[in-house]
Coordinates of C-alpha atoms and ligand atoms in Angstrom, one line a residue:
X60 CA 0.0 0.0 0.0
X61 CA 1.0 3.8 -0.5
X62 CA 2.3 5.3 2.2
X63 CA -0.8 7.0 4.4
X64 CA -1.1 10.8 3.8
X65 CA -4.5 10.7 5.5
X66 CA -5.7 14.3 6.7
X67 CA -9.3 14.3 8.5
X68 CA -11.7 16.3 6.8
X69 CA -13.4 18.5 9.9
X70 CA -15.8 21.0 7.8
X71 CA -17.9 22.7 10.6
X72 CA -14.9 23.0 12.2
X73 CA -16.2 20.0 15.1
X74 CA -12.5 19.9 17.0
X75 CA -13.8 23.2 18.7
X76 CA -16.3 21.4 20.4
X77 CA -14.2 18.2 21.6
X78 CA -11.8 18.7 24.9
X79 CA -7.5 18.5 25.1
X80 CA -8.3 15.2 26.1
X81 CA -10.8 14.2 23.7
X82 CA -8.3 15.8 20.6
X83 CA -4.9 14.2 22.8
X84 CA -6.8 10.6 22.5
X85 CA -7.8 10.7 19.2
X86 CA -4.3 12.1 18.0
X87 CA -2.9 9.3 19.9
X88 CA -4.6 6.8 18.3
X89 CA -4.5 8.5 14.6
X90 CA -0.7 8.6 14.9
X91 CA -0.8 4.6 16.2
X92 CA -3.0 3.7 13.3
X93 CA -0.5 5.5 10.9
X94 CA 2.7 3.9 12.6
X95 CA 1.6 0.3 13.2
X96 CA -1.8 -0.4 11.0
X97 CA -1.3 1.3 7.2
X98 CA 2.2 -0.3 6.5
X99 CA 0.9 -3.8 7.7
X100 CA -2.9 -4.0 7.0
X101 CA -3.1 -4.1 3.2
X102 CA -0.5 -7.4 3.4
X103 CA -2.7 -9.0 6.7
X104 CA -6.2 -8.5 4.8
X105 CA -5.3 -10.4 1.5
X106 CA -3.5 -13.0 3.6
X107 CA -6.4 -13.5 5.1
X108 CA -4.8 -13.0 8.6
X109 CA -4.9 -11.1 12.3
X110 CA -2.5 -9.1 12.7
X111 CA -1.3 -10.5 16.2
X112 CA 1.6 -8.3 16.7
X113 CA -0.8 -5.2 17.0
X114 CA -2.8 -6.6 20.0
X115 CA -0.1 -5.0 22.7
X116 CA -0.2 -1.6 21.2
X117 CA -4.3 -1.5 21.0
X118 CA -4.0 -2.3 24.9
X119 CA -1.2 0.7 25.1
X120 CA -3.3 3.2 23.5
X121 CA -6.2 2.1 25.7
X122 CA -8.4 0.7 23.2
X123 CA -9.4 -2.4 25.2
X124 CA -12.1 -0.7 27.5
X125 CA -11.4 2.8 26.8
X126 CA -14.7 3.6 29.4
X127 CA -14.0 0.8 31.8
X128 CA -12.6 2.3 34.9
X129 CA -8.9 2.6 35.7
X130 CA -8.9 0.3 38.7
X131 CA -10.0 -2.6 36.2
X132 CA -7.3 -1.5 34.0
X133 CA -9.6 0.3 31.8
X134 CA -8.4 3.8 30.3
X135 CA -11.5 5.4 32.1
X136 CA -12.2 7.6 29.6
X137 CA -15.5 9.5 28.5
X138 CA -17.9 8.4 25.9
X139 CA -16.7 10.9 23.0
X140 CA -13.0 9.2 23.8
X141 CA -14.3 5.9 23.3
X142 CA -15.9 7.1 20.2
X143 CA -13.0 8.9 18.6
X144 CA -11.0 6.1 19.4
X145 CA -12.8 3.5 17.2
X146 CA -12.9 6.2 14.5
X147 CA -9.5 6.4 14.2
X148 CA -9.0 2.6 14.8
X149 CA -11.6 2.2 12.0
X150 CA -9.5 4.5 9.4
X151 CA -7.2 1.9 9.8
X152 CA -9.5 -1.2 9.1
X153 CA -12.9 -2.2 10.3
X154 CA -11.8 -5.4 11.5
X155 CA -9.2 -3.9 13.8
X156 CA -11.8 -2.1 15.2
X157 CA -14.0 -5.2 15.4
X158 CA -11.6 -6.6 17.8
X159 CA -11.3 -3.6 19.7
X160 CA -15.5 -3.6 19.7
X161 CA -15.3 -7.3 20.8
X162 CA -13.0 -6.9 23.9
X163 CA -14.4 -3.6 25.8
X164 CA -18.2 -3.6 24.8
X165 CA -19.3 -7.2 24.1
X166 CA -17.1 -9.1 27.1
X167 CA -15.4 -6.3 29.6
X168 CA -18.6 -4.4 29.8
X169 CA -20.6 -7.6 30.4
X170 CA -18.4 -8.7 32.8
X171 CA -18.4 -5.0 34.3
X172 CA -22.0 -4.7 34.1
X173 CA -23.4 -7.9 35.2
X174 CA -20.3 -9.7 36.7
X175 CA -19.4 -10.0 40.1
X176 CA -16.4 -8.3 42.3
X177 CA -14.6 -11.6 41.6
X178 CA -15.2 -11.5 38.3
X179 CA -13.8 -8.0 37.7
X180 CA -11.0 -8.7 38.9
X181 CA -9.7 -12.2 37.1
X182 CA -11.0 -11.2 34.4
X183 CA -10.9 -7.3 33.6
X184 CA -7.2 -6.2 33.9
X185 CA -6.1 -9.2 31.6
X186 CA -8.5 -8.2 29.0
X187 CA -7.1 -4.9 29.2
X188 CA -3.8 -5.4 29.0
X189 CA -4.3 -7.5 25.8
X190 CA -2.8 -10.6 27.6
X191 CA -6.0 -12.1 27.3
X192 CA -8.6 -11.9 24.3
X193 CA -12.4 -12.1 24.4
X194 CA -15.1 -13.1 22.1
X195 CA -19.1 -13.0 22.7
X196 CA -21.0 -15.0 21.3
X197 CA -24.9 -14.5 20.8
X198 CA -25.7 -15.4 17.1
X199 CA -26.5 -19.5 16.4
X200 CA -26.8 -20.8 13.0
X201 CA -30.5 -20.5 12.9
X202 CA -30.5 -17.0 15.2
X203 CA -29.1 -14.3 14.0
X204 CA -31.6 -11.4 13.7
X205 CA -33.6 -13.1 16.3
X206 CA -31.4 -14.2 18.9
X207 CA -33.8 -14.7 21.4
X208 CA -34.8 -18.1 19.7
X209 CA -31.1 -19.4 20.9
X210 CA -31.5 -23.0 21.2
X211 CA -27.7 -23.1 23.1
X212 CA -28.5 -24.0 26.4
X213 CA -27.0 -25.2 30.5
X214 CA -28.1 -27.3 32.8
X215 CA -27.8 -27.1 36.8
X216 CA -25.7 -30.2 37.2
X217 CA -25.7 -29.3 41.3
X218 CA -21.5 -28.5 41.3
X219 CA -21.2 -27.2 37.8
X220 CA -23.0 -26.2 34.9
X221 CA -23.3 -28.4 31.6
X222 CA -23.4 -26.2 28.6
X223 CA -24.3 -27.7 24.7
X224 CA -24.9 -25.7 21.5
X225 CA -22.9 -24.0 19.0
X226 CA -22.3 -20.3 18.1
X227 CA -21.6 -19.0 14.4
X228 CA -20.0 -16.0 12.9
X229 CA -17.8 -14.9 16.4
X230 CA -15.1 -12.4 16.0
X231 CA -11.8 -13.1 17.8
X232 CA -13.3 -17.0 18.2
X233 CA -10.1 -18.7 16.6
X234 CA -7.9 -17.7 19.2
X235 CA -10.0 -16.1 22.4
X236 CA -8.7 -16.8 25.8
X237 CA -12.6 -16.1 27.4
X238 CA -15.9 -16.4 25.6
X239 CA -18.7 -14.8 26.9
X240 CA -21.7 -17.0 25.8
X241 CA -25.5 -16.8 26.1
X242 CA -27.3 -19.1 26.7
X243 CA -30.8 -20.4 27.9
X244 CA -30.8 -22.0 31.4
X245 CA -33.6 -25.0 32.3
X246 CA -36.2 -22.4 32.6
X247 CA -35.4 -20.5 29.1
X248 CA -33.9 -17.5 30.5
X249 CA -31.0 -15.9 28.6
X250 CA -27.8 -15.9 31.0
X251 CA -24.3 -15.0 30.3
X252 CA -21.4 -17.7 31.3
X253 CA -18.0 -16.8 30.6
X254 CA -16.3 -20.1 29.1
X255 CA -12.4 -20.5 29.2
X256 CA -10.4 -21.9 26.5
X257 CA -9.3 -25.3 27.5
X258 CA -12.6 -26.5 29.6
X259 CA -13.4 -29.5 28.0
X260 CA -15.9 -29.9 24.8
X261 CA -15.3 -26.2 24.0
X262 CA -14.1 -26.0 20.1
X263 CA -13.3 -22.8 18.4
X264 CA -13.4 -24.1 14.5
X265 CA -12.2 -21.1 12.4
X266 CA -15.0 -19.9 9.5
X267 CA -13.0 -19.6 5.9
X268 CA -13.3 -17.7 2.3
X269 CA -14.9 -14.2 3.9
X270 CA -14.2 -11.5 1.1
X271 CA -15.0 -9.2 4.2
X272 CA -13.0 -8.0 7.5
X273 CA -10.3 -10.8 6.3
X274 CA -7.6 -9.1 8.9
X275 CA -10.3 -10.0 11.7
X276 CA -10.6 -13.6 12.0
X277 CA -14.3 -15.5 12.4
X278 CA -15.3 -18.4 14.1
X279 CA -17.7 -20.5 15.7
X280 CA -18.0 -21.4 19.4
X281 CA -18.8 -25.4 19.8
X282 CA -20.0 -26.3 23.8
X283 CA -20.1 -30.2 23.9
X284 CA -21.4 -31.1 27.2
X285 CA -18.9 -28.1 28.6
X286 CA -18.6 -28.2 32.4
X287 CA -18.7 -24.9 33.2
X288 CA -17.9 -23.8 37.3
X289 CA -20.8 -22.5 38.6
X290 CA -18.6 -18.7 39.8
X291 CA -18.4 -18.3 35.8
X292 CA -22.2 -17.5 35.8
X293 CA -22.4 -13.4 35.5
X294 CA -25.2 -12.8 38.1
X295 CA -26.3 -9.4 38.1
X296 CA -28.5 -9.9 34.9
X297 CA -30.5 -11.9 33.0
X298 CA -33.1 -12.2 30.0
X299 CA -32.5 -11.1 26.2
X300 CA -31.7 -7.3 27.4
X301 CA -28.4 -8.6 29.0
X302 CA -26.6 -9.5 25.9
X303 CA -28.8 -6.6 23.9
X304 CA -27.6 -4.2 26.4
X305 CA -23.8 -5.1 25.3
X306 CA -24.9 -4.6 22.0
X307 CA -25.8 -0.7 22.5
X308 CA -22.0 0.0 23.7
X309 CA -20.7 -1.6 20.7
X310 CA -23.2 -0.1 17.8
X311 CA -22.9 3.1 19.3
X312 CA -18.6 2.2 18.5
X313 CA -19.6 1.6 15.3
X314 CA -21.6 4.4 14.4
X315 CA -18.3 6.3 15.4
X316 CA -15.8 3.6 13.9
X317 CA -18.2 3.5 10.3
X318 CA -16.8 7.9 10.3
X319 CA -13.3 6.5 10.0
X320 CA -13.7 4.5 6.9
X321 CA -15.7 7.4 5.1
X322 CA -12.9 9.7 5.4
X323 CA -10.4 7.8 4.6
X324 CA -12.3 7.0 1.4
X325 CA -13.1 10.8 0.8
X326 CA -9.4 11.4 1.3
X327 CA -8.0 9.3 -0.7
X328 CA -10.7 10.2 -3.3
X329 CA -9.9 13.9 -3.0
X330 CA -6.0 13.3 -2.8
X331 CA -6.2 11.1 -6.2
X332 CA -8.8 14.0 -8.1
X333 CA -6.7 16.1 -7.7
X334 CA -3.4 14.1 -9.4
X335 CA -5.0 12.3 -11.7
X336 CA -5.1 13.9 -15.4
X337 CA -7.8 13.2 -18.1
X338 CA -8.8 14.7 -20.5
X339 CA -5.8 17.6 -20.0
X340 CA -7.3 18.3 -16.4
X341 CA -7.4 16.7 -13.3
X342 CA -10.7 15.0 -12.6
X343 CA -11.3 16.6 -9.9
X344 CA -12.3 19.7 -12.1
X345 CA -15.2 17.4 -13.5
X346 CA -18.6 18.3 -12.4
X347 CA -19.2 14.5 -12.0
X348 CA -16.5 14.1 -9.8
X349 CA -17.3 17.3 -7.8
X350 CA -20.9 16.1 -7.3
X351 CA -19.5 12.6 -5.7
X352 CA -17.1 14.9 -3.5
X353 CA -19.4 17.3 -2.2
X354 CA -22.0 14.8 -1.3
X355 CA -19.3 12.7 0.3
X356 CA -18.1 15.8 2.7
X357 CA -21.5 16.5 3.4
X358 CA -22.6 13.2 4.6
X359 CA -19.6 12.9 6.7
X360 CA -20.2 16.4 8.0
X361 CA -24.0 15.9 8.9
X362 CA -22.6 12.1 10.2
X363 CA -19.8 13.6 12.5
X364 CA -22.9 16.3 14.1
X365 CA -25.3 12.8 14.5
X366 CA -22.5 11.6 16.5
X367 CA -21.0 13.7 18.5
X368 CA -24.5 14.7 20.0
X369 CA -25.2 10.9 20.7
X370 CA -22.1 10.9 22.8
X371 CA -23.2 13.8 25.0
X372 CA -26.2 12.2 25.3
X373 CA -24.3 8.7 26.0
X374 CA -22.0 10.4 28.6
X375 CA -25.2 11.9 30.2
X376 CA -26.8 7.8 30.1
X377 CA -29.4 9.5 28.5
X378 CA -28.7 7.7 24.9
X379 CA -31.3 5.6 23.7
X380 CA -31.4 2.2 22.0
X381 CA -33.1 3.2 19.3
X382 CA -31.0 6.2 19.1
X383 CA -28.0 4.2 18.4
X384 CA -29.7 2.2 15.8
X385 CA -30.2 5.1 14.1
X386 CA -26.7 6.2 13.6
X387 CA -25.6 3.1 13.3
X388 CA -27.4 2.3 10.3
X389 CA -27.1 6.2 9.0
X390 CA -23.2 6.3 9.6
X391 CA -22.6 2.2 8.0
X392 CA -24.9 2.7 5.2
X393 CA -23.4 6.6 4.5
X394 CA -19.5 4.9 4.7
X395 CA -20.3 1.9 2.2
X396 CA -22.1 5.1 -0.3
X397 CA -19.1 7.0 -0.1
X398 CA -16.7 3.9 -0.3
X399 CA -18.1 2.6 -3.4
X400 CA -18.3 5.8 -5.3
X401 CA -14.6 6.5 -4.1
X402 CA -13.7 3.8 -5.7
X403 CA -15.4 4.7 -8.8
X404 CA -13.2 7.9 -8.4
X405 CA -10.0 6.0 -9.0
X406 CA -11.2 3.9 -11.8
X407 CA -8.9 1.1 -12.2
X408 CA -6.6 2.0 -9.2
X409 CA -9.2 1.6 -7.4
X410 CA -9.6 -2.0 -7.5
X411 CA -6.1 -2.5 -6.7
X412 CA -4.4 -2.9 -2.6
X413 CA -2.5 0.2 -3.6
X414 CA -5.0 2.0 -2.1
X415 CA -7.6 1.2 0.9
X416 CA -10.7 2.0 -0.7
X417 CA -12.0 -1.3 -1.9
X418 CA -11.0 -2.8 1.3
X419 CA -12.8 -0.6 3.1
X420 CA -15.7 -1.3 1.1
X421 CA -15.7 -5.3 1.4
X422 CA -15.2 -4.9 5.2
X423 CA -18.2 -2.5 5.6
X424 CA -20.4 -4.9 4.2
X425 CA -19.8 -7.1 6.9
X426 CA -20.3 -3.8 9.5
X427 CA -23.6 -3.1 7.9
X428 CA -25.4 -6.9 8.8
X429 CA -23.2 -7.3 12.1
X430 CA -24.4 -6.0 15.6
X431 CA -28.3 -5.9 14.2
X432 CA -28.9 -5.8 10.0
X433 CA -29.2 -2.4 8.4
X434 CA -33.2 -3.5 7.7
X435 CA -33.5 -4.4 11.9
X436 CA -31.9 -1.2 12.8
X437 CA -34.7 0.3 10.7
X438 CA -37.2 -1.8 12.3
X439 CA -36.4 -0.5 15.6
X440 CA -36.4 3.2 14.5
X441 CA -40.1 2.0 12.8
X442 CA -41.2 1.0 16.4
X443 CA -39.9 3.5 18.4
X444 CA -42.1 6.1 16.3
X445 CA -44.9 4.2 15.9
X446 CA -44.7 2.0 19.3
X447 CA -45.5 -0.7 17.3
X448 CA -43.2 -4.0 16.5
X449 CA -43.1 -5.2 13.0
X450 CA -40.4 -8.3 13.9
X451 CA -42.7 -11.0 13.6
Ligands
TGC593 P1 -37.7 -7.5 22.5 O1 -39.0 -8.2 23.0 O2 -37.8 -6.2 21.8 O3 -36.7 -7.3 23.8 C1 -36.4 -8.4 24.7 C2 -36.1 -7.7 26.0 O4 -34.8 -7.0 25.8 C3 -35.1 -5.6 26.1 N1 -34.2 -4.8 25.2 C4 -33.1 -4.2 25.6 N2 -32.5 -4.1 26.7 C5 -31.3 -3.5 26.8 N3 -30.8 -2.9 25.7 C6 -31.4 -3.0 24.5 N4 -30.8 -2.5 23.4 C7 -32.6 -3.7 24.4 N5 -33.4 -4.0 23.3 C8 -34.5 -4.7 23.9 C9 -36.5 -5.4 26.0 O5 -37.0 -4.3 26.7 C10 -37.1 -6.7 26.5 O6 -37.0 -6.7 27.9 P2 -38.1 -7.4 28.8 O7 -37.7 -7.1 30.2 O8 -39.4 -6.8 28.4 O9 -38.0 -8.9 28.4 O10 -36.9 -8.6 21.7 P3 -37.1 -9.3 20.3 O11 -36.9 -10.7 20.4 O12 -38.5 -8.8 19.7 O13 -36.0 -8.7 19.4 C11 -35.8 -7.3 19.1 C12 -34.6 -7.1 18.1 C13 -34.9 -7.7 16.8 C14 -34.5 -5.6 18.0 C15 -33.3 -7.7 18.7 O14 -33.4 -9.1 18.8 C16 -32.1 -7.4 17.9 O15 -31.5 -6.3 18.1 N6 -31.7 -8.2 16.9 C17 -30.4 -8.0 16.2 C18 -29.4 -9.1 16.7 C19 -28.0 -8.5 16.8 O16 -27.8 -7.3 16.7 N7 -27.1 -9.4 16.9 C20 -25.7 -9.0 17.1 C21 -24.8 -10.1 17.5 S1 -23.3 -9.6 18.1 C22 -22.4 -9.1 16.8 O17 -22.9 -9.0 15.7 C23 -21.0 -8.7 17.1 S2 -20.1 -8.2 15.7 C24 -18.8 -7.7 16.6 C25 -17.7 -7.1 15.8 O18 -16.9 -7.8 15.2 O19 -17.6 -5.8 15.9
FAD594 P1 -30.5 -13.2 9.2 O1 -31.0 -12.9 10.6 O2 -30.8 -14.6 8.7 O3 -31.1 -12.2 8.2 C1 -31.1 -12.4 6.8 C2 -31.8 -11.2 6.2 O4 -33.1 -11.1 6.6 C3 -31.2 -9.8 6.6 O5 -31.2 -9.0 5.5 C4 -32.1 -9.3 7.7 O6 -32.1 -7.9 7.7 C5 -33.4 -9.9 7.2 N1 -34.4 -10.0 8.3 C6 -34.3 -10.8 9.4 N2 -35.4 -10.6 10.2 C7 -36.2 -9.7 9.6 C8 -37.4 -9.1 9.9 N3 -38.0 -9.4 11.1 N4 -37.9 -8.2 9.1 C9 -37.3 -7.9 7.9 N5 -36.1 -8.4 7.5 C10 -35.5 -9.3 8.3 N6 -22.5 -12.4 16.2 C11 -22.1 -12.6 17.5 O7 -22.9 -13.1 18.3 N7 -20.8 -12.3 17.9 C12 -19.9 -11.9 17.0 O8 -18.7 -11.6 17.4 C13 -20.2 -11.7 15.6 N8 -19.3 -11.3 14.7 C14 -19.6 -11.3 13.4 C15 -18.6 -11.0 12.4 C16 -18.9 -11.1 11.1 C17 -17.9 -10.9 10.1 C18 -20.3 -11.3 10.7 C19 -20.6 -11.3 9.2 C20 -21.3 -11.5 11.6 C21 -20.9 -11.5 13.0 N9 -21.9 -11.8 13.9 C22 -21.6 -12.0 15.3 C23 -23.3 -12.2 13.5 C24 -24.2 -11.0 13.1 O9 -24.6 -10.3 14.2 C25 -25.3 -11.6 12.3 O10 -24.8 -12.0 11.1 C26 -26.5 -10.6 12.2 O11 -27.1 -10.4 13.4 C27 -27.5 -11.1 11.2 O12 -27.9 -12.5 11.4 P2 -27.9 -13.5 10.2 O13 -26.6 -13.4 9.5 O14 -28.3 -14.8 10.7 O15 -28.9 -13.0 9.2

């Protein structure tokens, strides 16, 4: 790949608004992204590969529970941190960010949230410090949109737990330490059981051939009669809000992470308009190519304002769910518009791993079906006007 001359496009001028702390984290983690992500990614993504050797420095810029407090090892940071951080991280590659997503929102704030004092503490400042990774697994081969029909399921065995089922599509799964799981107990209530690699029965079977987030790797989670120690059980919540709960901490990442891959596209889109001759002219002088330029800034623009006012509202815990779903769904759907006509921009070039556009592109059509569909994201704004439920 070319070497990355990214400059963030900030058009109503939105770095007056953020804090020295908020600009000093998101610096932070732009420079990281430029040092140890762009001269690596392009190579990791057609290999097919996670880039392992990244995993200490996410932990040293704090991206493994940037909101989780310090004394858990977490970089106890404000919600607009947490947000510029996955931006940036999401500049770099969506499945980077993934990861990141993965370990502070779907299994450090579970075990924050729901977990017990002991748990916090065996589990939280490994998962920080990147010594340890997570995955979460919710989605079965016959669940996905409707996880609530999981048919994974434990049984009170008096000293332990037995756990069977099978979980598909899980980030990180291939090589997690931890798994936080979901599962219905005897009653069909939705817990959350945090499963150790190594208990016996517990398979982590890699999935294969993804044109999409191919530096994040993808796996399934297989419990065969797992014995799982009854202290593993997170106790302080229960019922298909638990794991949906997890799930608003991470789309609301996205939303913020899906702003990174859009300029990055715009950039390189602008950069290249402006070198590229046709004609006797750089195309950027083309109305045609203007129209896709202006439109891109302005999406990002009106994308960036969305999102920065959901984070106030987050850091007041005044955010709602359907809130989220709304810029998630605005924010993925906006990046993969501007990434496929950014690639259009560069014509052939744009095709190629010279430049990160079409990579962007592939991975965002994994960003806009995971964490809830684009069409059940809708759904939720649909039911949140109306108060009505169109699901089933
Ligand atoms: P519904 O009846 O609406 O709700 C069941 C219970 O949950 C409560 N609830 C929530 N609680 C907390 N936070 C939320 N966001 C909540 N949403 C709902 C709700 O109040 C109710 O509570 P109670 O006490 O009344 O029982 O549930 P439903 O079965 O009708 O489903 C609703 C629907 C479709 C919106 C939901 O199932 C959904 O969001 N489906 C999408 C599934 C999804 O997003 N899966 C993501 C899997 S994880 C993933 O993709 C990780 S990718 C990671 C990466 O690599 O970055
Ligand atoms: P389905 O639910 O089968 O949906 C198929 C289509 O039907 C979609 O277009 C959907 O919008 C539509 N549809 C479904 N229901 C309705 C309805 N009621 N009305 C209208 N349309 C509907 N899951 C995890 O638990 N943990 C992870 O770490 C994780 N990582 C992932 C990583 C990747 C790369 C991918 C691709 C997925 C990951 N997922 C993970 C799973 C992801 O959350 C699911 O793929 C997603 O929720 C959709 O489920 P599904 O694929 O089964 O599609």
């Amino acid at each position: 790949m070319r070497p990355d001359l990214f400059e963030a496009p900030d058009y109503y001028l939105l770095d007056e608004l953020l804090t020295d702390e908020h600009k000093l984290v998101r610096d932070a983690t732009r420079d990281w992204v430029k040092r140890d992500v762009s001269p690596i990614i392009e190579d990791y993504a057609q290999k097919a590969e996670f880039p392992t050797q990244i995993v200490q420095g996410l932990a040293e810029i704090g991206a493994f529970g940037p909101y989780i407090p310090t004394e858990y090892g977490g970089a106890g940071l404000d919600q607009i941190s947490y947000g510029l951080m996955m931006q940036e991280i999401e500049r770099g590659d969506s499945g980077v960010r993934s990861t990141c997503s993965v370990q502070s929102s779907l299994v450090m704030y579970p075990i924050y949230a729901y977990g017990n004092e002991e748990q916090r503490q065996k589990y939280l400042p490994k998962l920080a410090s990147g010594e340890w990774l997570g995955s979460f697994g919710l989605t079965e081969p016959n669940f996905g949109s409707n996880p609530g029909g999981m048919v994974t399921n434990f049984k009170d065995m008096g000293d332990h737990y037995l756990l069977n089922g099978a979980k598909m599509w899980i980030s990180n799964a291939p090589f997690c330490h931890v798994a936080v799981v979901w599962a219905k107990n005897e009653e069909g209530r939705i817990h959350g059981l945090i499963v150790e690699r190594g208990m016996e029965g517990f398979t982590t079977p890699e999935t294969h051939n993804k044109w999409s987030l191919r530096a994040s790797a993808t796996g399934e989670l297989v419990f065969d009669n797992v014995k799982v120690p009854k202290e593993n059980l997170l106790p302080n919540k229960s019922g298909l809000g638990a794991p949906l709960g997890c799930l608003d901490s991470a789309r609301y990442g996205i939303a913020w992470g899906a702003i990174g891959a859009a300029m990055d596209c715009y950039d390189t889109a602008l950069r290249y308009s402006k070198e590229r001759v046709q004609f006797d002219r750089p195309i950027g002088g083309f109305q045609l190519q203007q129209k896709k330029l202006a439109e891109m800034i302005t999406e990002i623009t009106k994308a960036q304002l969305l999102t920065f006012r959901l984070g106030q509202l987050k850091n007041e815990g005044r955010a709602t769910t359907a809130q989220i779903s709304m810029a998630k769904r605005n924010n993925v759907d906006m990046a993969l518009t501007i990434a496929r006509d950014a690639r259009q921009m560069l014509g052939g070039m744009g095709i190629t791993g010279d430049y990160p556009i079409m990579r962007h592109m592939m991975n965002l059509e994994s960003v806009v079906t995971y964490e809830g569909t684009h069409d059940i994201h809708l759904l939720i704004t649909g039911m949140d006007v109306t108060g009505i439920p169109a699901f089933k």
